[in-house]
mmCIF file of C-alpha atoms in Angstrom:
data_model
loop_
_atom_site.group_PDB
_atom_site.id
_atom_site.type_symbol
_atom_site.label_atom_id
_atom_site.label_comp_id
_atom_site.label_asym_id
_atom_site.label_seq_id
_atom_site.Cartn_x
_atom_site.Cartn_y
_atom_site.Cartn_z
ATOM 1 C CA MET A 1 22.013 -14.271 15.687
ATOM 2 C CA GLU A 2 25.255 -12.776 17.006
ATOM 3 C CA MET A 3 26.196 -11.573 13.530
ATOM 4 C CA ALA A 4 22.713 -10.135 13.052
ATOM 5 C CA ASP A 5 22.981 -8.253 16.359
ATOM 6 C CA VAL A 6 26.321 -6.730 15.315
ATOM 7 C CA LEU A 7 25.015 -5.766 11.874
ATOM 8 C CA ALA A 8 21.783 -4.371 13.341
ATOM 9 C CA ALA A 9 23.741 -2.059 15.633
ATOM 10 C CA GLU A 10 25.755 -0.794 12.657
ATOM 11 C CA LEU A 11 22.682 -0.281 10.477
ATOM 12 C CA ALA A 12 21.068 1.895 13.139
ATOM 13 C CA GLY A 13 23.361 4.763 12.183
ATOM 14 C CA LEU A 14 22.852 4.512 8.415
ATOM 15 C CA PRO A 15 20.232 6.365 6.347
ATOM 16 C CA ALA A 16 17.435 4.417 4.689
ATOM 17 C CA GLY A 17 18.339 3.209 1.229
ATOM 18 C CA THR A 18 22.007 2.540 2.050
ATOM 19 C CA ARG A 19 23.154 -0.649 0.382
ATOM 20 C CA ILE A 20 24.559 -3.195 2.836
ATOM 21 C CA ALA A 21 27.377 -5.669 2.312
ATOM 22 C CA GLY A 22 26.591 -8.805 0.348
ATOM 23 C CA GLU A 23 26.621 -12.331 1.742
ATOM 24 C CA HIS A 24 30.168 -13.006 0.459
ATOM 25 C CA GLU A 25 31.506 -9.900 2.218
ATOM 26 C CA ILE A 26 29.691 -10.740 5.452
ATOM 27 C CA ALA A 27 30.948 -14.323 5.347
ATOM 28 C CA ALA A 28 34.549 -13.150 4.835
ATOM 29 C CA ARG A 29 34.307 -10.518 7.555
ATOM 30 C CA PHE A 30 32.992 -12.919 10.213
ATOM 31 C CA GLU A 31 34.963 -15.903 8.893
ATOM 32 C CA VAL A 32 31.872 -18.062 8.459
ATOM 33 C CA GLY A 33 30.264 -19.948 5.606
ATOM 34 C CA ARG A 34 27.896 -18.291 3.179
ATOM 35 C CA ALA A 35 24.926 -20.148 4.690
ATOM 36 C CA ALA A 36 25.546 -18.470 8.054
ATOM 37 C CA ALA A 37 25.895 -15.079 6.375
ATOM 38 C CA ARG A 38 22.636 -15.640 4.506
ATOM 39 C CA ALA A 39 20.908 -16.576 7.774
ATOM 40 C CA ALA A 40 22.136 -13.345 9.374
ATOM 41 C CA VAL A 41 20.725 -11.262 6.509
ATOM 42 C CA GLN A 42 17.451 -13.175 6.690
ATOM 43 C CA GLU A 43 17.275 -12.398 10.398
ATOM 44 C CA LEU A 44 17.712 -8.691 9.613
ATOM 45 C CA GLU A 45 14.895 -8.990 7.072
ATOM 46 C CA GLN A 46 12.622 -10.572 9.657
ATOM 47 C CA ARG A 47 13.393 -7.689 12.007
ATOM 48 C CA LEU A 48 12.364 -5.382 9.105
ATOM 49 C CA LEU A 49 15.734 -3.623 9.287
ATOM 50 C CA VAL A 50 16.777 -4.397 5.711
ATOM 51 C CA ARG A 51 14.978 -5.011 2.464
ATOM 52 C CA ARG A 52 15.965 -6.971 -0.619
ATOM 53 C CA VAL A 53 15.296 -5.241 -3.932
ATOM 54 C CA ARG A 54 15.104 -7.643 -6.840
ATOM 55 C CA GLY A 55 18.110 -7.251 -9.123
ATOM 56 C CA SER A 56 19.701 -4.514 -7.013
ATOM 57 C CA GLY A 57 20.763 -5.881 -3.616
ATOM 58 C CA THR A 58 19.855 -5.426 0.042
ATOM 59 C CA PHE A 59 19.316 -1.996 1.577
ATOM 60 C CA VAL A 60 18.691 -0.358 4.925
ATOM 61 C CA ASN A 61 14.929 -0.315 5.300
ATOM 62 C CA LYS A 62 12.499 2.467 6.154
ATOM 63 C CA ARG A 63 8.899 1.867 7.232
ATOM 64 C CA ILE A 64 6.175 4.449 7.424
ATOM 65 C CA ASP A 65 3.165 4.557 9.710
ATOM 66 C CA TYR A 66 0.173 4.394 7.384
ATOM 67 C CA VAL A 67 -2.636 5.853 9.480
ATOM 68 C CA ILE A 68 -6.251 4.920 8.775
ATOM 69 C CA SER A 69 -8.659 7.334 10.400
ATOM 70 C CA GLN A 70 -12.135 8.695 9.755
ATOM 71 C CA ARG A 71 -10.758 12.143 10.524
ATOM 72 C CA ARG A 72 -8.376 11.921 7.566
ATOM 73 C CA ALA A 73 -9.312 12.109 3.901
ATOM 74 C CA PRO A 74 -9.225 8.579 2.400
ATOM 75 C CA SER A 75 -6.336 9.465 0.121
ATOM 76 C CA TRP A 76 -3.365 7.116 -0.132
ATOM 77 C CA HIS A 77 -1.125 9.835 -1.578
ATOM 78 C CA GLN A 78 -1.994 12.354 1.138
ATOM 79 C CA THR A 79 -1.566 9.782 3.918
ATOM 80 C CA VAL A 80 1.906 8.815 2.696
ATOM 81 C CA ARG A 81 2.963 12.478 2.491
ATOM 82 C CA GLU A 82 1.703 13.042 6.027
ATOM 83 C CA ALA A 83 3.937 10.134 7.080
ATOM 84 C CA GLY A 84 6.942 12.040 5.730
ATOM 85 C CA ALA A 85 7.493 10.071 2.522
ATOM 86 C CA GLU A 86 6.981 10.602 -1.203
ATOM 87 C CA PRO A 87 4.157 8.614 -2.847
ATOM 88 C CA ARG A 88 3.941 7.405 -6.433
ATOM 89 C CA SER A 89 1.362 5.200 -8.114
ATOM 90 C CA VAL A 90 1.476 3.403 -11.455
ATOM 91 C CA VAL A 91 -1.659 2.316 -13.325
ATOM 92 C CA ARG A 92 -1.347 -1.355 -14.279
ATOM 93 C CA ASP A 93 -4.850 -1.767 -15.680
ATOM 94 C CA VAL A 94 -8.117 0.132 -15.962
ATOM 95 C CA GLN A 95 -11.222 -1.344 -17.519
ATOM 96 C CA ARG A 96 -15.001 -1.097 -17.592
ATOM 97 C CA ALA A 97 -16.486 -4.148 -15.888
ATOM 98 C CA PRO A 98 -19.748 -5.218 -14.255
ATOM 99 C CA LEU A 99 -19.748 -5.071 -10.467
ATOM 100 C CA PRO A 100 -19.207 -8.484 -8.822
ATOM 101 C CA ALA A 101 -21.579 -9.475 -6.033
ATOM 102 C CA GLU A 102 -19.372 -8.492 -3.074
ATOM 103 C CA GLU A 103 -18.372 -5.115 -4.530
ATOM 104 C CA ALA A 104 -21.982 -4.420 -5.572
ATOM 105 C CA GLU A 105 -23.167 -5.026 -2.010
ATOM 106 C CA ARG A 106 -20.517 -2.697 -0.589
ATOM 107 C CA LEU A 107 -21.304 -0.002 -3.137
ATOM 108 C CA GLU A 108 -25.077 -0.489 -2.733
ATOM 109 C CA ARG A 109 -25.604 -1.040 -6.442
ATOM 110 C CA PRO A 110 -27.213 -3.943 -8.331
ATOM 111 C CA VAL A 111 -24.919 -6.820 -9.232
ATOM 112 C CA GLY A 112 -23.577 -6.294 -12.743
ATOM 113 C CA SER A 113 -23.881 -2.496 -12.651
ATOM 114 C CA ALA A 114 -21.410 -0.634 -14.820
ATOM 115 C CA ALA A 115 -18.216 0.323 -13.041
ATOM 116 C CA SER A 116 -14.508 0.866 -13.570
ATOM 117 C CA LEU A 117 -11.865 -1.419 -12.102
ATOM 118 C CA LEU A 118 -8.590 0.363 -11.490
ATOM 119 C CA VAL A 119 -5.497 -1.742 -10.729
ATOM 120 C CA ARG A 120 -2.489 0.171 -9.422
ATOM 121 C CA GLN A 121 0.979 -0.456 -8.034
ATOM 122 C CA TYR A 122 2.314 1.854 -5.319
ATOM 123 C CA TYR A 123 5.776 3.117 -4.413
ATOM 124 C CA VAL A 124 6.956 4.950 -1.294
ATOM 125 C CA ASP A 125 10.201 6.878 -1.770
ATOM 126 C CA ASP A 126 10.592 4.867 -5.016
ATOM 127 C CA LEU A 127 10.507 1.542 -3.143
ATOM 128 C CA LEU A 128 7.732 -0.916 -3.975
ATOM 129 C CA HIS A 129 4.964 -0.631 -1.408
ATOM 130 C CA GLY A 130 1.565 -1.908 -2.478
ATOM 131 C CA TRP A 131 -1.011 -3.127 -4.977
ATOM 132 C CA SER A 132 -4.686 -2.246 -5.156
ATOM 133 C CA ASN A 133 -7.962 -3.012 -6.907
ATOM 134 C CA GLU A 134 -10.375 -0.071 -6.806
ATOM 135 C CA TRP A 135 -13.990 -0.099 -8.008
ATOM 136 C CA ILE A 136 -15.696 3.152 -8.989
ATOM 137 C CA PRO A 137 -19.340 3.039 -10.140
ATOM 138 C CA ALA A 138 -19.946 4.500 -13.596
ATOM 139 C CA ASP A 139 -22.642 6.790 -12.167
ATOM 140 C CA VAL A 140 -19.923 8.414 -10.024
ATOM 141 C CA LEU A 141 -17.207 8.759 -12.662
ATOM 142 C CA ALA A 142 -17.364 7.469 -16.225
ATOM 143 C CA ASP A 143 -13.971 8.497 -17.639
ATOM 144 C CA VAL A 144 -11.651 6.899 -15.086
ATOM 145 C CA ASP A 145 -9.081 5.885 -17.720
ATOM 146 C CA ILE A 146 -8.530 9.460 -18.854
ATOM 147 C CA ALA A 147 -8.499 10.886 -15.340
ATOM 148 C CA VAL A 148 -5.963 8.523 -13.721
ATOM 149 C CA HIS A 149 -3.424 9.162 -16.453
ATOM 150 C CA ALA A 150 -3.594 12.885 -15.687
ATOM 151 C CA VAL A 151 -3.870 12.881 -11.871
ATOM 152 C CA GLU A 152 -2.479 10.116 -9.639
ATOM 153 C CA SER A 153 -4.753 10.611 -6.614
ATOM 154 C CA VAL A 154 -8.197 9.019 -7.039
ATOM 155 C CA ASP A 155 -9.420 11.023 -4.037
ATOM 156 C CA ALA A 156 -8.472 14.245 -5.848
ATOM 157 C CA ILE A 157 -10.080 13.017 -9.089
ATOM 158 C CA LEU A 158 -13.383 12.282 -7.368
ATOM 159 C CA ARG A 159 -13.395 15.671 -5.660
ATOM 160 C CA GLN A 160 -12.538 17.583 -8.837
ATOM 161 C CA MET A 161 -14.456 15.671 -11.513
ATOM 162 C CA SER A 162 -17.386 14.112 -9.635
ATOM 163 C CA ARG A 163 -17.919 16.944 -7.143
ATOM 164 C CA VAL A 164 -18.078 14.524 -4.225
ATOM 165 C CA GLN A 165 -16.332 14.627 -0.886
ATOM 166 C CA PRO A 166 -15.099 11.086 -0.140
ATOM 167 C CA VAL A 167 -14.973 10.011 3.501
ATOM 168 C CA ARG A 168 -14.050 6.566 4.767
ATOM 169 C CA SER A 169 -17.218 4.833 5.998
ATOM 170 C CA TRP A 170 -16.019 1.234 6.431
ATOM 171 C CA CYS A 171 -12.630 -0.428 6.707
ATOM 172 C CA ARG A 172 -11.238 -3.858 7.525
ATOM 173 C CA VAL A 173 -7.541 -4.602 8.073
ATOM 174 C CA SER A 174 -6.163 -8.136 8.023
ATOM 175 C CA TYR A 175 -2.932 -10.035 7.562
ATOM 176 C CA ALA A 176 -3.582 -12.246 4.551
ATOM 177 C CA LEU A 177 -1.929 -14.491 1.990
ATOM 178 C CA PRO A 178 -2.071 -12.750 -1.399
ATOM 179 C CA GLY A 179 -2.951 -14.438 -4.676
ATOM 180 C CA PRO A 180 -0.491 -14.932 -7.568
ATOM 181 C CA GLU A 181 -1.196 -11.543 -9.197
ATOM 182 C CA VAL A 182 -0.521 -9.653 -5.970
ATOM 183 C CA VAL A 183 2.554 -11.785 -5.140
ATOM 184 C CA ALA A 184 4.031 -10.776 -8.510
ATOM 185 C CA GLY A 185 2.948 -7.153 -8.109
ATOM 186 C CA LEU A 186 4.486 -6.839 -4.651
ATOM 187 C CA GLU A 187 7.559 -8.930 -5.503
ATOM 188 C CA VAL A 188 7.179 -10.970 -2.320
ATOM 189 C CA GLU A 189 7.662 -14.665 -1.726
ATOM 190 C CA SER A 190 4.641 -16.871 -2.231
ATOM 191 C CA GLY A 191 3.201 -18.035 1.088
ATOM 192 C CA ARG A 192 4.170 -14.893 3.006
ATOM 193 C CA PRO A 193 1.291 -12.821 4.425
ATOM 194 C CA VAL A 194 0.943 -9.106 3.715
ATOM 195 C CA TRP A 195 -1.322 -6.326 4.922
ATOM 196 C CA LEU A 196 -4.778 -6.297 3.328
ATOM 197 C CA VAL A 197 -6.912 -3.179 3.733
ATOM 198 C CA GLU A 198 -10.501 -3.308 2.452
ATOM 199 C CA SER A 199 -12.319 0.000 2.419
ATOM 200 C CA VAL A 200 -15.484 1.784 1.337
ATOM 201 C CA SER A 201 -15.728 5.549 0.893
ATOM 202 C CA ARG A 202 -18.957 7.553 0.761
ATOM 203 C CA ASP A 203 -19.794 11.068 -0.320
ATOM 204 C CA ALA A 204 -20.052 13.196 2.811
ATOM 205 C CA GLY A 205 -22.958 15.148 1.339
ATOM 206 C CA SER A 206 -25.248 12.500 -0.131
ATOM 207 C CA GLY A 207 -24.054 9.492 1.854
ATOM 208 C CA ARG A 208 -23.870 7.268 -1.233
ATOM 209 C CA PRO A 209 -20.859 4.963 -1.674
ATOM 210 C CA VAL A 210 -18.446 6.220 -4.325
ATOM 211 C CA LEU A 211 -15.472 3.842 -4.072
ATOM 212 C CA CYS A 212 -14.529 0.460 -2.679
ATOM 213 C CA SER A 213 -11.065 -1.006 -2.702
ATOM 214 C CA ARG A 214 -8.757 -3.822 -1.698
ATOM 215 C CA SER A 215 -5.172 -2.763 -1.075
ATOM 216 C CA TRP A 216 -2.260 -5.040 -0.248
ATOM 217 C CA SER A 217 0.994 -3.658 1.151
ATOM 218 C CA ARG A 218 4.362 -5.103 2.088
ATOM 219 C CA PRO A 219 4.935 -5.422 5.857
ATOM 220 C CA ASP A 220 8.510 -4.176 5.391
ATOM 221 C CA SER A 221 7.172 -0.978 3.824
ATOM 222 C CA ALA A 222 4.507 0.128 6.276
ATOM 223 C CA ARG A 223 2.949 -0.374 9.656
ATOM 224 C CA ILE A 224 -0.830 -0.081 9.468
ATOM 225 C CA VAL A 225 -2.184 2.139 12.265
ATOM 226 C CA VAL A 226 -5.958 2.278 12.800
ATOM 227 C CA GLU A 227 -7.263 5.202 14.838
ATOM 228 C CA MET A 228 -10.817 4.978 16.207
ATOM 229 C CA ASP A 229 -11.346 8.709 16.446
ATOM 230 C CA GLY A 230 -14.709 9.566 14.922
ATOM 231 C CA PRO A 231 -15.848 10.846 11.520
ATOM 232 C CA TYR A 232 -13.706 12.960 9.264
ATOM 233 C CA GLN A 233 -14.388 16.690 9.408
ATOM 234 C CA PRO A 234 -13.073 18.848 6.520
ATOM 235 C CA GLU A 235 -10.991 21.805 7.620
ATOM 236 C CA ASP A 236 -13.459 24.289 6.152
ATOM 237 C CA GLU A 237 -16.358 23.053 8.306
#
């Protein structure tokens, strides 16, 4: 703990992304065994001050405030930019699939209705951030595969191609244990909880649901902030 306190004070003056000394260097500096040095680094990780990047090392961490609000457009890319960071998403899978029971209920469609399942991995300032499963009914947008390889933001795609104005109508935030696919996608240790955000967006004009999603994000990447501030109002209204 004493070593962690010393290192934490030093890290406070370093920019995010700075690589920190390895366990061997820390052990030599403080004249302790490697186990003690490893414990100090683990303590810094638990304080969310540093972050291990698989195959690269340990770096000074930066977290963003990811704000969920009905007054904001339900766009992951826009929300990350408003937090002062650079978003990037990578499509891992996109397929036509029948709506499962839970998603069908949220989207107010019959079970088995045609839809697209979009699986994406997210990066904030090129550091791994999140993983999501997004369901879009086929009657809202049929050519999801083509669209997401041209434009990263699903919110922008729906506005441009489906002529809808998505607004967040329902959201649930929890701290949950992810399944094997998400553990691999987030590169986190199995058995460690992460943020889970479940959400439904509706068209502001018609009121019909147009998207439902489950998004998991690393706690060392973001703090989830929920603002209970009323419905979203577009700037032009």
